[in-house]
CSV table of C-alpha atoms in Angstrom, one decimal:
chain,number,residue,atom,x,y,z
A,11,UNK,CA,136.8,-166.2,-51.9
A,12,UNK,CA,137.7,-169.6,-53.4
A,13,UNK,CA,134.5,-169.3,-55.2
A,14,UNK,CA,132.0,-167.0,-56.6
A,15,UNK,CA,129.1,-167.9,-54.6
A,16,UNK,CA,126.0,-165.5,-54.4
A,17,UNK,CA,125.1,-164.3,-51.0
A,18,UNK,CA,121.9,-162.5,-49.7
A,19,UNK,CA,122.5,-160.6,-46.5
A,20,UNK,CA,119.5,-158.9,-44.4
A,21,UNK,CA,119.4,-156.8,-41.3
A,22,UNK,CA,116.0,-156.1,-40.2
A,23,UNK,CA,115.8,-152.7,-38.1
A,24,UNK,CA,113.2,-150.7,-36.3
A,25,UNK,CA,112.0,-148.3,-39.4
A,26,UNK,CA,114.0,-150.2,-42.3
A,27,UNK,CA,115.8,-153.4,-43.7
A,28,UNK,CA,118.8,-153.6,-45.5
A,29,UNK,CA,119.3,-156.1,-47.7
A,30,UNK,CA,122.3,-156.7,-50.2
A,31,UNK,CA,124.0,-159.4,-52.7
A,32,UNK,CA,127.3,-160.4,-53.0
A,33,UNK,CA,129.0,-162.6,-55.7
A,34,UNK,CA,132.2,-163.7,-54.2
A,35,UNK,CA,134.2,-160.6,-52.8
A,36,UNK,CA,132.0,-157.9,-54.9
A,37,UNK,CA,129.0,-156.1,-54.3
A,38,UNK,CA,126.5,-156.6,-56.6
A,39,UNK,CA,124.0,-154.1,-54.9
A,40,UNK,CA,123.7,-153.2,-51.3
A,41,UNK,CA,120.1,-151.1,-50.1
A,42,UNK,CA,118.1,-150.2,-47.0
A,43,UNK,CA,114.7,-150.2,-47.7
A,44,UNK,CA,112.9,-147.6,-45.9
A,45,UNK,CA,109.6,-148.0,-44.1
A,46,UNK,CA,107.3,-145.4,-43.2
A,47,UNK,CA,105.5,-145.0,-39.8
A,48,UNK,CA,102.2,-145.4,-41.6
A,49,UNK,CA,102.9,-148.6,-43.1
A,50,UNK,CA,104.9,-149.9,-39.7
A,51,UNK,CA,101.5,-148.8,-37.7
A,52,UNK,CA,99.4,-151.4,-39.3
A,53,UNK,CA,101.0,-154.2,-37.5
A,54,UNK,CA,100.2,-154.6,-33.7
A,55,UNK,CA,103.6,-156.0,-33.4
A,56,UNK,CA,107.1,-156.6,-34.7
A,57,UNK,CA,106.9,-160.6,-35.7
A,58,UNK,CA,103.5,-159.7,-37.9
A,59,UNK,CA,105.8,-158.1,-40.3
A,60,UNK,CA,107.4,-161.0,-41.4
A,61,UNK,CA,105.3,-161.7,-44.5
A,62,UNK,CA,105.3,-157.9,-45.3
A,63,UNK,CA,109.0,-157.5,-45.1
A,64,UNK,CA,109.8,-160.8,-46.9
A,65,UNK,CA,108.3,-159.3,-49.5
A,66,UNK,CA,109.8,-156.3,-49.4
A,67,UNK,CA,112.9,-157.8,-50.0
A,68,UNK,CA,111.7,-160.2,-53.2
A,69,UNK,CA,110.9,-156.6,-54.8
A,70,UNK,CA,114.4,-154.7,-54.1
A,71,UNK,CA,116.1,-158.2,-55.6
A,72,UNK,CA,113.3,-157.8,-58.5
A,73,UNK,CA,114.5,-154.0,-59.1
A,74,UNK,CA,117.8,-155.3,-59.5
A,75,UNK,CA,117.6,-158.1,-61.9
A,76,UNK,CA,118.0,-160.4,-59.4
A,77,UNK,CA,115.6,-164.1,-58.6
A,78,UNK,CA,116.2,-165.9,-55.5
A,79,UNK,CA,117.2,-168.7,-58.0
A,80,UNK,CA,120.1,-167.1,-58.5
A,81,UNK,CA,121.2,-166.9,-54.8
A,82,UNK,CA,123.5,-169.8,-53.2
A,83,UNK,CA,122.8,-168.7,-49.7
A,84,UNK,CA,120.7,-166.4,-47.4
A,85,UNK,CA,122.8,-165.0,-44.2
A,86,UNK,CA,122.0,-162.2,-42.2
A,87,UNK,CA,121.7,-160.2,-38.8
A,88,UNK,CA,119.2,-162.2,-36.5
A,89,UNK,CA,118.2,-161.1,-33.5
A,90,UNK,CA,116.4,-162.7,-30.7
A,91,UNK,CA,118.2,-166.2,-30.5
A,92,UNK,CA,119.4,-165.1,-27.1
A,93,UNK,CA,123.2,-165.7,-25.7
A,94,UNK,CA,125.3,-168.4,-27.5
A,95,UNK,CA,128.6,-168.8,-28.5
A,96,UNK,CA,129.9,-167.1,-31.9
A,97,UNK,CA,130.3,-168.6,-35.2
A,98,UNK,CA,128.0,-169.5,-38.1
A,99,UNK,CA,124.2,-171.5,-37.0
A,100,UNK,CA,121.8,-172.9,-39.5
A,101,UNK,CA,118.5,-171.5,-39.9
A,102,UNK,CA,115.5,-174.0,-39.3
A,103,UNK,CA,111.9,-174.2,-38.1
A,104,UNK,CA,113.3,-174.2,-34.5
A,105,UNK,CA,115.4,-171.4,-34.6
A,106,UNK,CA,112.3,-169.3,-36.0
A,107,UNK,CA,110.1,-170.4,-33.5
A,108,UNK,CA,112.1,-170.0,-30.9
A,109,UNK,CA,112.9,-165.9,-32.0
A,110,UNK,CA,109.2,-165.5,-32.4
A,111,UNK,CA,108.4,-166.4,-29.3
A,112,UNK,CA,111.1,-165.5,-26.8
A,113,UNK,CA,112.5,-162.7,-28.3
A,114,UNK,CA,112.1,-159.0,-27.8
A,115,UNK,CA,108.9,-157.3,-29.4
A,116,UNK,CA,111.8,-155.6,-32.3
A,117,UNK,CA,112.2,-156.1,-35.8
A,118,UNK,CA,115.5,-157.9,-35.5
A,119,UNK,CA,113.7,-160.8,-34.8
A,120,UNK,CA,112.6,-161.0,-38.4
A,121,UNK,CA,116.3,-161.4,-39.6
A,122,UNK,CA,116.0,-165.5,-39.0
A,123,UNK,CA,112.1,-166.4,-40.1
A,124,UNK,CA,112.8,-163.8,-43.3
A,125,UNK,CA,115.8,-165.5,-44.5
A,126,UNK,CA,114.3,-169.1,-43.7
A,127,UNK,CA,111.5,-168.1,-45.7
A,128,UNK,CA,113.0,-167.1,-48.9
A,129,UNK,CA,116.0,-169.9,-48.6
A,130,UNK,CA,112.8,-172.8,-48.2
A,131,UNK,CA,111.4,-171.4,-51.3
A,132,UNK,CA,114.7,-172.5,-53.9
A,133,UNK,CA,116.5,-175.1,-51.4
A,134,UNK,CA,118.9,-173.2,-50.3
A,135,UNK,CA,120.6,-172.9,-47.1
A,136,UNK,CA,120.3,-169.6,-44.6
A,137,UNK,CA,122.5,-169.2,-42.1
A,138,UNK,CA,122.7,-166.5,-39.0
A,139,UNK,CA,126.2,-165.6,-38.4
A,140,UNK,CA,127.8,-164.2,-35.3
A,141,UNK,CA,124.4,-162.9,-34.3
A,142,UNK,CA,124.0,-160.1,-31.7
A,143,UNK,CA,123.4,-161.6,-28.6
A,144,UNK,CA,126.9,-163.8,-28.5
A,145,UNK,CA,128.0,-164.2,-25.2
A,146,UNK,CA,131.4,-165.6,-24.3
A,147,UNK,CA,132.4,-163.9,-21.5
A,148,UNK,CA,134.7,-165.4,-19.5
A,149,UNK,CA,133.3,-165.7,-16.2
A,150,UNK,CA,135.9,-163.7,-14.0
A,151,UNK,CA,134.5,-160.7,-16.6
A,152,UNK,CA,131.0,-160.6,-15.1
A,153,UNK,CA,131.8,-159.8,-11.7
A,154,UNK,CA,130.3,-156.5,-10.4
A,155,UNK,CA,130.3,-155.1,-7.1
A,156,UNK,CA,127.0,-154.8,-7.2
A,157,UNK,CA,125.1,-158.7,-5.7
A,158,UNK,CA,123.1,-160.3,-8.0
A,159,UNK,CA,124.0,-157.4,-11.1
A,160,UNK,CA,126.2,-159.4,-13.8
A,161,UNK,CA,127.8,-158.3,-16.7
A,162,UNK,CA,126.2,-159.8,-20.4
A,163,UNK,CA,127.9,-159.5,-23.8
A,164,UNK,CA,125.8,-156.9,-26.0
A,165,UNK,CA,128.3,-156.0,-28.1
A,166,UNK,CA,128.3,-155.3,-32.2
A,167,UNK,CA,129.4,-159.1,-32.8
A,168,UNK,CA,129.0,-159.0,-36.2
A,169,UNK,CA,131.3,-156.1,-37.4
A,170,UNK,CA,133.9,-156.8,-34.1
A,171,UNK,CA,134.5,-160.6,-35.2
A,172,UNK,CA,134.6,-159.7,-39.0
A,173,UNK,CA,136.7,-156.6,-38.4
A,174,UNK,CA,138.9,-159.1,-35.8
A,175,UNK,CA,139.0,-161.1,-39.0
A,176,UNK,CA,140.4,-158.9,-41.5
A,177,UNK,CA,143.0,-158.0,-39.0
A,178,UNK,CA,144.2,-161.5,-38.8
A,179,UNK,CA,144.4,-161.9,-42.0
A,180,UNK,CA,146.6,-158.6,-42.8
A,181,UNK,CA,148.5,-160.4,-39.7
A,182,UNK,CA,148.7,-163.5,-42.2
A,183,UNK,CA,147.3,-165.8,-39.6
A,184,UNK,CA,143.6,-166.8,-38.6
A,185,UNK,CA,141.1,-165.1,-36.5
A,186,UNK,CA,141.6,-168.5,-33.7
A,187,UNK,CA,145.7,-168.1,-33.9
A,188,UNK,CA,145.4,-164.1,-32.6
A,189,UNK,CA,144.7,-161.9,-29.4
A,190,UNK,CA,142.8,-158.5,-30.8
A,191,UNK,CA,141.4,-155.7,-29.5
A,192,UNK,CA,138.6,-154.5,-30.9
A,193,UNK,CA,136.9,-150.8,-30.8
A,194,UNK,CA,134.0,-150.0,-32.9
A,195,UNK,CA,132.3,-146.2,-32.2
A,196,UNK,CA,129.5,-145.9,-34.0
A,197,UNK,CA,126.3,-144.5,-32.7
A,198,UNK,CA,126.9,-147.0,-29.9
A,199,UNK,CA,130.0,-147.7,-28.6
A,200,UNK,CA,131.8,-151.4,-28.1
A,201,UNK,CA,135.1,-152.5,-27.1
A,202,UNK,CA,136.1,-155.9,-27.0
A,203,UNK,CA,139.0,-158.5,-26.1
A,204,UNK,CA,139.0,-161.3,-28.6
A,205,UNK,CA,141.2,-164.6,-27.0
A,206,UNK,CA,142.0,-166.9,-30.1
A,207,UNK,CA,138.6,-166.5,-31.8
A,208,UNK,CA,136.7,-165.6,-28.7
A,209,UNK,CA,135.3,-162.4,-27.0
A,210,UNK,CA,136.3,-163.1,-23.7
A,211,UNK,CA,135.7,-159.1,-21.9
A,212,UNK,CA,133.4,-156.4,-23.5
A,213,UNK,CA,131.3,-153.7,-22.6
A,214,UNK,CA,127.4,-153.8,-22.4
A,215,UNK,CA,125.9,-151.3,-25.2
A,216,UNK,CA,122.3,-152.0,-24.3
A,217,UNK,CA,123.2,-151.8,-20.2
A,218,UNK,CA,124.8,-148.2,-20.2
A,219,UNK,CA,128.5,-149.8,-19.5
A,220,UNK,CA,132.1,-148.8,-21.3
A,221,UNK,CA,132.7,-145.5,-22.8
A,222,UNK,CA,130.3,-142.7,-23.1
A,223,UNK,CA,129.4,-142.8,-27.0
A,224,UNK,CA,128.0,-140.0,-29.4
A,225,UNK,CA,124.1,-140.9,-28.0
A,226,UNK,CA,124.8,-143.2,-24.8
A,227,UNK,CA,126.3,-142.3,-21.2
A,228,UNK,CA,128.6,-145.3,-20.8
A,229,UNK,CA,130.1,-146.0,-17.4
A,230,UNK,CA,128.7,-143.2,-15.1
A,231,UNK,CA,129.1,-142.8,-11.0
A,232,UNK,CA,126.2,-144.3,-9.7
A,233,UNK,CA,125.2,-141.9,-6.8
A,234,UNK,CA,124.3,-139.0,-8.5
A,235,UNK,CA,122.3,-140.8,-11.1
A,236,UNK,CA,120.6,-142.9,-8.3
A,237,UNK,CA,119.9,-139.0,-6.8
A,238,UNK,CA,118.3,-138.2,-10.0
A,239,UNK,CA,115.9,-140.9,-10.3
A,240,UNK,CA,114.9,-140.7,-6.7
A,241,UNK,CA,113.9,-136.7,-6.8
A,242,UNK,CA,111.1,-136.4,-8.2
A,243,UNK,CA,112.1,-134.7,-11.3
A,244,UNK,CA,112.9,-137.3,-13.9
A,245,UNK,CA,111.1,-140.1,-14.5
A,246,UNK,CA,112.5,-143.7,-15.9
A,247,UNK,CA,112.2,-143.5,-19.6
A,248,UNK,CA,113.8,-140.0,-19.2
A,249,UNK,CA,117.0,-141.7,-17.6
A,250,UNK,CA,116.7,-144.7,-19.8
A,251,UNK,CA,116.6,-142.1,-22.3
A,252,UNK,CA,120.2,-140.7,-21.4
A,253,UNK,CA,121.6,-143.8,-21.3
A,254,UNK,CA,121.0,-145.6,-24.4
A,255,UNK,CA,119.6,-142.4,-26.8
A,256,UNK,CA,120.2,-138.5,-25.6
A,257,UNK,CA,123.8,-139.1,-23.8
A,258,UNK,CA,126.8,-138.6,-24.9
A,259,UNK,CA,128.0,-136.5,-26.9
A,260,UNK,CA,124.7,-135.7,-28.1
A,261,UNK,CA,123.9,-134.8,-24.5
A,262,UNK,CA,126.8,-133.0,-23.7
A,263,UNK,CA,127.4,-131.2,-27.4
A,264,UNK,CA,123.5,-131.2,-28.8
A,265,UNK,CA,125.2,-133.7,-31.7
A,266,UNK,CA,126.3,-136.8,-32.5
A,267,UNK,CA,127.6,-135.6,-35.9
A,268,UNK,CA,131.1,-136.1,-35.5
A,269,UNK,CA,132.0,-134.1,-38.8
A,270,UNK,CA,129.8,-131.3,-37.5
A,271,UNK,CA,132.6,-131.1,-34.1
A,272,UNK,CA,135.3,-131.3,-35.9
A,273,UNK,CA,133.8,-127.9,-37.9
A,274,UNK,CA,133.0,-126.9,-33.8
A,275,UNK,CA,136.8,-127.8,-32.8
A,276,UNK,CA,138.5,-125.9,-35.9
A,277,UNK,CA,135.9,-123.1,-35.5
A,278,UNK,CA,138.0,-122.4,-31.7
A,279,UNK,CA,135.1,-124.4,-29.8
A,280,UNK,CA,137.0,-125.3,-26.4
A,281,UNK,CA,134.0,-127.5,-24.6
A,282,UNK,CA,133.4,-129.3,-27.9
A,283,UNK,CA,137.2,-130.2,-27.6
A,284,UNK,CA,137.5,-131.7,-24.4
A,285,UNK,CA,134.3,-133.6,-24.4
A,286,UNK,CA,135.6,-135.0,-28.6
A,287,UNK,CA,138.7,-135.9,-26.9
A,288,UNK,CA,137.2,-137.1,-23.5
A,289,UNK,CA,135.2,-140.2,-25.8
A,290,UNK,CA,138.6,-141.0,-27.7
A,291,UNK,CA,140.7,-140.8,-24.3
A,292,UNK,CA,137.7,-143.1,-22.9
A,293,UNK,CA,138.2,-145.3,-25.6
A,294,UNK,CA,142.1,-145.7,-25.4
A,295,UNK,CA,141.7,-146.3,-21.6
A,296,UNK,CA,139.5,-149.2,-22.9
A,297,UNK,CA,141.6,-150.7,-24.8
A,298,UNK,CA,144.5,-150.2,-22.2
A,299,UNK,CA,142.0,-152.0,-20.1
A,300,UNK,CA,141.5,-155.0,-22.2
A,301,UNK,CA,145.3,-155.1,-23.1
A,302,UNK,CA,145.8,-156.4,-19.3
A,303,UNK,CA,142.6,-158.8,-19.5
A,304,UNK,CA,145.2,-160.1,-22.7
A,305,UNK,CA,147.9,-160.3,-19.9
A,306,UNK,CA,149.5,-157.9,-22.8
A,307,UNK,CA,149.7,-160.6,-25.8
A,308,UNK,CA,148.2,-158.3,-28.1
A,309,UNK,CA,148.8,-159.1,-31.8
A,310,UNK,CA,146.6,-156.3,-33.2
A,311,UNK,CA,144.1,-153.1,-32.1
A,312,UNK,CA,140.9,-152.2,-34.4
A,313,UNK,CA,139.6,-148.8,-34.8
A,314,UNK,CA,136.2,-149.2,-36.5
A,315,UNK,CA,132.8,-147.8,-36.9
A,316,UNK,CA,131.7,-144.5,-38.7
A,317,UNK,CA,133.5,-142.2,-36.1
A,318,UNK,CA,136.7,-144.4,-36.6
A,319,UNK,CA,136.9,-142.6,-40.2
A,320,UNK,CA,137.9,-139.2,-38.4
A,321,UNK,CA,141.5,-138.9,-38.7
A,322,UNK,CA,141.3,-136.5,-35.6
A,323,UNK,CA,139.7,-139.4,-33.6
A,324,UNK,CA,142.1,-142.2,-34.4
A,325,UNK,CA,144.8,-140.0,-34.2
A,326,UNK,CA,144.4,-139.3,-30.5
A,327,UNK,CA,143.6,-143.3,-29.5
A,328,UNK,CA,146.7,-144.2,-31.6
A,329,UNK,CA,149.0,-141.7,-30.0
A,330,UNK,CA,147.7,-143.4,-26.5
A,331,UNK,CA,147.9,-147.1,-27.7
A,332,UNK,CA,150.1,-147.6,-30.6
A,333,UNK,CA,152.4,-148.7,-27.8
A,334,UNK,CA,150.6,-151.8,-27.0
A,335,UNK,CA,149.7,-153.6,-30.9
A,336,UNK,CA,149.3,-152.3,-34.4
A,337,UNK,CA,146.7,-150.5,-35.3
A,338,UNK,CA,144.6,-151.2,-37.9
A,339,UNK,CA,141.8,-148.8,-38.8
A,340,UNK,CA,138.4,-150.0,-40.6
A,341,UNK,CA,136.4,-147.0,-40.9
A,342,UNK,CA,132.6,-147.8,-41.1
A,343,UNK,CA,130.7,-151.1,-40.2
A,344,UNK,CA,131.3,-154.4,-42.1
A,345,UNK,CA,128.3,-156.1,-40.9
A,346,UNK,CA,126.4,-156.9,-44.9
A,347,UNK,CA,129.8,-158.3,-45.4
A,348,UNK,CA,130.4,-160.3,-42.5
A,349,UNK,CA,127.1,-162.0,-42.9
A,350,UNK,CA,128.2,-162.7,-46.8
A,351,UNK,CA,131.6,-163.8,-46.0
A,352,UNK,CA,130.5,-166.0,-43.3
A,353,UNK,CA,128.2,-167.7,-45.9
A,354,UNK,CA,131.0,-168.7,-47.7
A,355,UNK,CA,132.9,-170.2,-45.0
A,356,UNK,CA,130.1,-172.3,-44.8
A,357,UNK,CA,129.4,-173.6,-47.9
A,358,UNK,CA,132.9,-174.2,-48.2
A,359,UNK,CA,133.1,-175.7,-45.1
A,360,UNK,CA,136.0,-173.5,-43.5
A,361,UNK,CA,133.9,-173.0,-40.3
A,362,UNK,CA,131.8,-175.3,-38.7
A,363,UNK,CA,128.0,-175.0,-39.3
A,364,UNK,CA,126.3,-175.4,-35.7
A,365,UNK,CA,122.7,-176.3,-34.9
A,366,UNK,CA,121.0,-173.9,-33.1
A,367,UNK,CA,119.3,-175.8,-29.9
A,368,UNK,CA,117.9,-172.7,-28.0
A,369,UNK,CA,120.0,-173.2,-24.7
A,370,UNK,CA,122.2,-170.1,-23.7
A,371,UNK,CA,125.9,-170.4,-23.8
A,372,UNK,CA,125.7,-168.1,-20.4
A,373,UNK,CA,122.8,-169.6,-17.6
A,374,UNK,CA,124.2,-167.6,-14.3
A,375,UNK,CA,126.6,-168.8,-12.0
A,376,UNK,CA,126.0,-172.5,-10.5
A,377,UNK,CA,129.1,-172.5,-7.8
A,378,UNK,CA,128.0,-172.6,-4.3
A,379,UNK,CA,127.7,-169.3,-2.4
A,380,UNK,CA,126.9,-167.8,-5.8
A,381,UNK,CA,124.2,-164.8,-5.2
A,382,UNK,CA,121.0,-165.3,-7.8
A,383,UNK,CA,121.0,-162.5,-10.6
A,384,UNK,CA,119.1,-159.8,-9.6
């Protein structure tokens, strides 16, 4: 970094927040604050937290030497600001509002008014970078089969765009300049086409779409699920269930623990084999996929996410796709850092600081004939 700024990071989640500082490219301390069920029971919902979990954070900086005076910029993971474009927005009033009252009854919602709150108290600027709800889907991407059902961009911006990033710059050129491919496995599962600095095709995480991941279904054939919800048997936060918690390999294996199959594979475990393998081939068929939406200019594929640090994993998506980029494998996420790194490009102006205005980047289709979303 051209220089040493100091960078708060936050990402709010549903029983914790992490929170860490940066001084140019080290990290000075990197925590996730726990939060019991007891003390999360005494709010009647998420946005009466804010307070609570603002100061929550002002005590882990205290533990660690560390005053908000000594912090150039506040940027983190803010949910809630529904579909825009990607890039860097400023935190203000409106921005806050606007999560607080349109957004989802979840703690990511916090991310905005928390780091608006501590930035107002030293001057200092707070900024929400590539925030989870970026849409920019090209339009010929949303097409289903299915009238009135489109496809949205729920996808783990933050970590694809920084890990998109870092592969550009091994590339020695800039994010905008190159075509990537991006795959991050975690406990969800998203893989993405990046155009010149733009994710033009993804999967939906939060919609059950893509490839089944170690506690969501993915793409499934719709029959036999519609069969199951119409029998009497299961009811709908049992299927949701499947879908976006219990499926996958967690469903199919009784674990998402990808070290624990390995152990299963090595131990002689056949069905813990296949169904390993199945989610990598999945994956490689993805990116094969997205190669095409590319028209085949591909200047680089990412493995990333916590499962993308099992050698066996990567091994059997590069053997299937090595063909079509280089790989370049980022095992873990890189989200605290992409928040801190995108600081910096603002305060040094090497990205453009936009104003959030509240208006999506995706509003449904306006040409004629077009069937209303359902």
């Amino acid at each position: 970094m051209a220089e040493a700024y100091t960078i708060l990071t936050l990402s709010p989640g549903s029983t914790s927040t992490k929170v860490a500082v940066f001084k140019g490219d080290e990290q000075v301390f990197k925590a996730n604050i726990k939060h019991t069920a007891e003390e999360l029971g005494k709010f009647a919902q998420a946005k009466d937290q804010r307070a609570w979990r603002t100061q929550c954070v002002m005590d882990e900086l205290a533990a660690h030497g560390l005053q908000l005076s000594d912090i150039d910029a506040f940027s983190g993971y803010c949910g809630g600001m529904g579909p825009t474009v990607g890039g860097i927005f400023k935190i203000d009033e409106k921005a806050c509002d606007f999560v607080i009252e349109c957004g989802p009854n979840h703690p990511a919602i916090l991310g905005a008014p928390i780091l608006f709150d501590l930035a107002q108290q030293v001057g200092k600027p707070a900024y929400a970078v590539n925030q989870p709800d970026t849409d920019e889907l090209e339009d010929v991407s949303r097409i289903t089969g299915y009238p009135g059902v489109y496809r949205k961009s729920h996808v783990h911006c933050l970590n694809q765009k920084e890990t998109a990033m870092r592969c550009a710059a091994e590339l020695g050129k800039k994010y905008e300049e190159v075509n990537v491919i991006v795959a991050h496995v975690g406990g969800g599962l998203s893989v993405a086409a990046h155009n010149h600095g733009r994710m033009i095709d993804t999967n939906d995480v939060l919609e059950g779409s893509g490839p089944f991941a170690p506690n969501r279904s993915g793409d499934v054939p719709l029959k036999p699920v519609v069969k199951l919800c119409f029998n009497g048997e299961h009811d709908k936060k049992e299927v949701d269930g499947v879908i976006g918690k219990t499926g996958g390999l967690k469903g199919l294996l009784g674990t998402d623990d990808a070290m624990e199959i390995d152990k299963r594979i090595e131990a002689g475990d056949e069905w813990a084999k296949i169904v390993y393998e199945a989610m990598a081939y999945q994956v490689a068929k993805a990116i094969g996929g997205f190669a095409a939406a590319l028209k085949g200019q591909v200047d680089g594929i990412v493995l990333t996410g916590g499962v993308s640090n099992d050698k066996y994993f990567t091994d059997y998506i590069s053997e299937r796709v090595s063909w079509i980029a280089p790989i370049k494998i980022y095992g873990g996420d890189f989200e605290m850092e992409g928040c801190a790194a995108g600081a910096v490009r603002a305060l040094t102006g090497a990205e453009e600081v936009m104003t959030f205005t509240g208006e999506p980047s995706w509003k449904g289709f306006t040409c004629e004939g077009a069937i209303p979303e359902a």
